[in-house]
């Protein structure tokens, strides 16, 4: 794919890491290991191509600021897990899928169109901000909230990086 090569050892290493981190945080990778590894191969390909792991099932813009919401795990994973028992790519699944009690159907794209994404980012009011001793940061991937001067380097819940946090209050 466009001259980007990913070797199987690399895929295996990332698979093991993601699987461990997912289980530790209450998430699950797709039990079809080869399917999961194919998606991880796509993620690694994107990481080498763009410098970040854009979702392997979506068309990335190739500009990090525009693709932040689809860097895996994407901002839409948890809502899709709640509603469809799997993320858009089905790399992550819920326990019922893991146990074979539910089959994954087709999952509609939840990501809003570009124009909509650019529009409307509600800003907290100045009055609210000034009454708090510290700003509150929200992880856009899993919703984790913390009150501190700046966002943490890595979300302690879902491992998303600092740039996936937004100022919540
Ligand atoms: S969590 Fe989101 S970015 Fe990652 S594989 Fe699933 S749909 Fe794609």
PDB file of C-alpha atoms in Angstrom, residues 35-146:
ATOM      1  CA  UNK A  35      -9.233  -9.535  11.661  1.00  0.00           C
ATOM      2  CA  UNK A  36      -7.962  -7.385  14.540  1.00  0.00           C
ATOM      3  CA  UNK A  37      -4.393  -7.711  13.301  1.00  0.00           C
ATOM      4  CA  UNK A  38      -5.402  -6.631   9.789  1.00  0.00           C
ATOM      5  CA  UNK A  39      -6.868  -3.454  11.267  1.00  0.00           C
ATOM      6  CA  UNK A  40      -3.752  -2.909  13.335  1.00  0.00           C
ATOM      7  CA  UNK A  41      -1.688  -3.307  10.180  1.00  0.00           C
ATOM      8  CA  UNK A  42      -3.810  -0.521   8.642  1.00  0.00           C
ATOM      9  CA  UNK A  43      -3.270   1.635  11.712  1.00  0.00           C
ATOM     10  CA  UNK A  44       0.479   1.128  11.574  1.00  0.00           C
ATOM     11  CA  UNK A  45       0.476   1.899   7.863  1.00  0.00           C
ATOM     12  CA  UNK A  46      -1.296   5.183   8.586  1.00  0.00           C
ATOM     13  CA  UNK A  47       1.079   5.915  11.423  1.00  0.00           C
ATOM     14  CA  UNK A  48       4.055   5.542   9.082  1.00  0.00           C
ATOM     15  CA  UNK A  49       2.354   7.460   6.302  1.00  0.00           C
ATOM     16  CA  UNK A  50       0.980  10.386   8.296  1.00  0.00           C
ATOM     17  CA  UNK A  51       2.858  10.258  11.577  1.00  0.00           C
ATOM     18  CA  UNK A  52      -0.250   9.294  13.560  1.00  0.00           C
ATOM     19  CA  UNK A  53      -2.531   6.259  13.721  1.00  0.00           C
ATOM     20  CA  UNK A  54      -5.583   7.420  11.807  1.00  0.00           C
ATOM     21  CA  UNK A  55      -8.558   5.044  11.755  1.00  0.00           C
ATOM     22  CA  UNK A  56      -7.927   2.304   9.194  1.00  0.00           C
ATOM     23  CA  UNK A  57     -11.563   2.380   8.006  1.00  0.00           C
ATOM     24  CA  UNK A  58     -11.813   6.073   7.234  1.00  0.00           C
ATOM     25  CA  UNK A  59     -10.229   8.399   4.735  1.00  0.00           C
ATOM     26  CA  UNK A  60      -7.710  10.540   6.581  1.00  0.00           C
ATOM     27  CA  UNK A  61      -7.036  14.129   5.527  1.00  0.00           C
ATOM     28  CA  UNK A  62      -3.366  13.658   6.282  1.00  0.00           C
ATOM     29  CA  UNK A  63      -3.356  16.792   8.459  1.00  0.00           C
ATOM     30  CA  UNK A  64      -3.248  15.885  12.112  1.00  0.00           C
ATOM     31  CA  UNK A  65      -5.442  18.752  13.337  1.00  0.00           C
ATOM     32  CA  UNK A  66      -8.189  17.660  10.949  1.00  0.00           C
ATOM     33  CA  UNK A  67      -7.840  13.996  11.828  1.00  0.00           C
ATOM     34  CA  UNK A  68      -7.496  14.260  15.601  1.00  0.00           C
ATOM     35  CA  UNK A  69     -10.977  12.861  16.134  1.00  0.00           C
ATOM     36  CA  UNK A  70     -10.185   9.715  14.155  1.00  0.00           C
ATOM     37  CA  UNK A  71      -6.832   8.874  15.677  1.00  0.00           C
ATOM     38  CA  UNK A  72      -7.379   5.441  17.164  1.00  0.00           C
ATOM     39  CA  UNK A  73      -9.106   5.086  19.568  1.00  0.00           C
ATOM     40  CA  UNK A  74     -11.363   7.644  17.895  1.00  0.00           C
ATOM     41  CA  UNK A  75     -13.763  10.047  19.582  1.00  0.00           C
ATOM     42  CA  UNK A  76     -16.655   7.877  18.382  1.00  0.00           C
ATOM     43  CA  UNK A  77     -15.570   4.512  19.762  1.00  0.00           C
ATOM     44  CA  UNK A  78     -17.444   4.555  23.042  1.00  0.00           C
ATOM     45  CA  UNK A  79     -20.729   5.770  21.569  1.00  0.00           C
ATOM     46  CA  UNK A  80     -20.531   3.052  18.900  1.00  0.00           C
ATOM     47  CA  UNK A  81     -19.721   0.432  21.513  1.00  0.00           C
ATOM     48  CA  UNK A  82     -22.772   1.538  23.491  1.00  0.00           C
ATOM     49  CA  UNK A  83     -25.066   1.555  20.494  1.00  0.00           C
ATOM     50  CA  UNK A  84     -23.684  -1.137  18.202  1.00  0.00           C
ATOM     51  CA  UNK A  85     -21.444  -3.232  20.467  1.00  0.00           C
ATOM     52  CA  UNK A  86     -18.486  -2.455  18.239  1.00  0.00           C
ATOM     53  CA  UNK A  87     -16.530   0.538  17.032  1.00  0.00           C
ATOM     54  CA  UNK A  88     -16.908   1.593  13.387  1.00  0.00           C
ATOM     55  CA  UNK A  89     -14.085  -0.728  12.266  1.00  0.00           C
ATOM     56  CA  UNK A  90     -15.012  -3.427  14.820  1.00  0.00           C
ATOM     57  CA  UNK A  91     -11.502  -3.422  16.238  1.00  0.00           C
ATOM     58  CA  UNK A  92     -13.075  -2.856  19.660  1.00  0.00           C
ATOM     59  CA  UNK A  93     -16.133  -4.821  20.733  1.00  0.00           C
ATOM     60  CA  UNK A  94     -18.223  -5.203  23.854  1.00  0.00           C
ATOM     61  CA  UNK A  95     -18.362  -8.226  26.118  1.00  0.00           C
ATOM     62  CA  UNK A  96     -21.473  -9.692  24.475  1.00  0.00           C
ATOM     63  CA  UNK A  97     -19.631  -9.816  21.156  1.00  0.00           C
ATOM     64  CA  UNK A  98     -16.533 -11.174  22.835  1.00  0.00           C
ATOM     65  CA  UNK A  99     -18.597 -14.000  24.329  1.00  0.00           C
ATOM     66  CA  UNK A 100     -20.271 -14.722  21.010  1.00  0.00           C
ATOM     67  CA  UNK A 101     -23.711 -13.698  22.315  1.00  0.00           C
ATOM     68  CA  UNK A 102     -24.146 -11.016  19.668  1.00  0.00           C
ATOM     69  CA  UNK A 103     -23.032 -10.659  16.078  1.00  0.00           C
ATOM     70  CA  UNK A 104     -21.786  -7.354  14.764  1.00  0.00           C
ATOM     71  CA  UNK A 105     -23.962  -5.737  12.101  1.00  0.00           C
ATOM     72  CA  UNK A 106     -23.080  -2.833   9.879  1.00  0.00           C
ATOM     73  CA  UNK A 107     -22.185   0.271  11.838  1.00  0.00           C
ATOM     74  CA  UNK A 108     -23.207   3.662  10.435  1.00  0.00           C
ATOM     75  CA  UNK A 109     -20.620   6.457  10.309  1.00  0.00           C
ATOM     76  CA  UNK A 110     -21.045   8.643  13.377  1.00  0.00           C
ATOM     77  CA  UNK A 111     -18.352  11.152  12.474  1.00  0.00           C
ATOM     78  CA  UNK A 112     -20.041  14.420  11.461  1.00  0.00           C
ATOM     79  CA  UNK A 113     -19.207  15.913   8.055  1.00  0.00           C
ATOM     80  CA  UNK A 114     -16.212  18.290   7.946  1.00  0.00           C
ATOM     81  CA  UNK A 115     -18.276  21.489   7.921  1.00  0.00           C
ATOM     82  CA  UNK A 116     -20.210  20.381  10.956  1.00  0.00           C
ATOM     83  CA  UNK A 117     -17.022  19.452  12.772  1.00  0.00           C
ATOM     84  CA  UNK A 118     -15.544  22.870  12.106  1.00  0.00           C
ATOM     85  CA  UNK A 119     -18.636  24.613  13.410  1.00  0.00           C
ATOM     86  CA  UNK A 120     -19.744  25.105  17.005  1.00  0.00           C
ATOM     87  CA  UNK A 121     -17.441  24.248  19.789  1.00  0.00           C
ATOM     88  CA  UNK A 122     -19.257  25.426  22.913  1.00  0.00           C
ATOM     89  CA  UNK A 123     -16.917  27.555  24.999  1.00  0.00           C
ATOM     90  CA  UNK A 124     -17.354  27.679  28.752  1.00  0.00           C
ATOM     91  CA  UNK A 125     -18.405  31.088  29.959  1.00  0.00           C
ATOM     92  CA  UNK A 126     -15.794  33.368  31.495  1.00  0.00           C
ATOM     93  CA  UNK A 127     -17.809  33.574  34.717  1.00  0.00           C
ATOM     94  CA  UNK A 128     -17.775  29.772  35.114  1.00  0.00           C
ATOM     95  CA  UNK A 129     -14.066  29.557  34.419  1.00  0.00           C
ATOM     96  CA  UNK A 130     -13.022  32.264  36.832  1.00  0.00           C
ATOM     97  CA  UNK A 131     -14.972  30.706  39.721  1.00  0.00           C
ATOM     98  CA  UNK A 132     -12.955  27.483  39.538  1.00  0.00           C
ATOM     99  CA  UNK A 133      -9.553  27.050  41.162  1.00  0.00           C
ATOM    100  CA  UNK A 134      -8.371  24.899  38.218  1.00  0.00           C
ATOM    101  CA  UNK A 135      -9.540  24.261  34.667  1.00  0.00           C
ATOM    102  CA  UNK A 136     -11.262  20.931  33.954  1.00  0.00           C
ATOM    103  CA  UNK A 137     -10.007  18.823  31.035  1.00  0.00           C
ATOM    104  CA  UNK A 138     -12.028  16.167  29.265  1.00  0.00           C
ATOM    105  CA  UNK A 139     -10.682  13.221  27.293  1.00  0.00           C
ATOM    106  CA  UNK A 140     -12.654  13.265  24.031  1.00  0.00           C
ATOM    107  CA  UNK A 141     -12.151   9.537  23.617  1.00  0.00           C
ATOM    108  CA  UNK A 142     -13.515   8.170  26.874  1.00  0.00           C
ATOM    109  CA  UNK A 143     -14.902  11.186  28.741  1.00  0.00           C
ATOM    110  CA  UNK A 144     -12.397  11.069  31.614  1.00  0.00           C
ATOM    111  CA  UNK A 145     -12.373  14.414  33.470  1.00  0.00           C
ATOM    112  CA  UNK A 146      -9.595  15.928  35.521  1.00  0.00           C
TER     113      UNK A 146
END
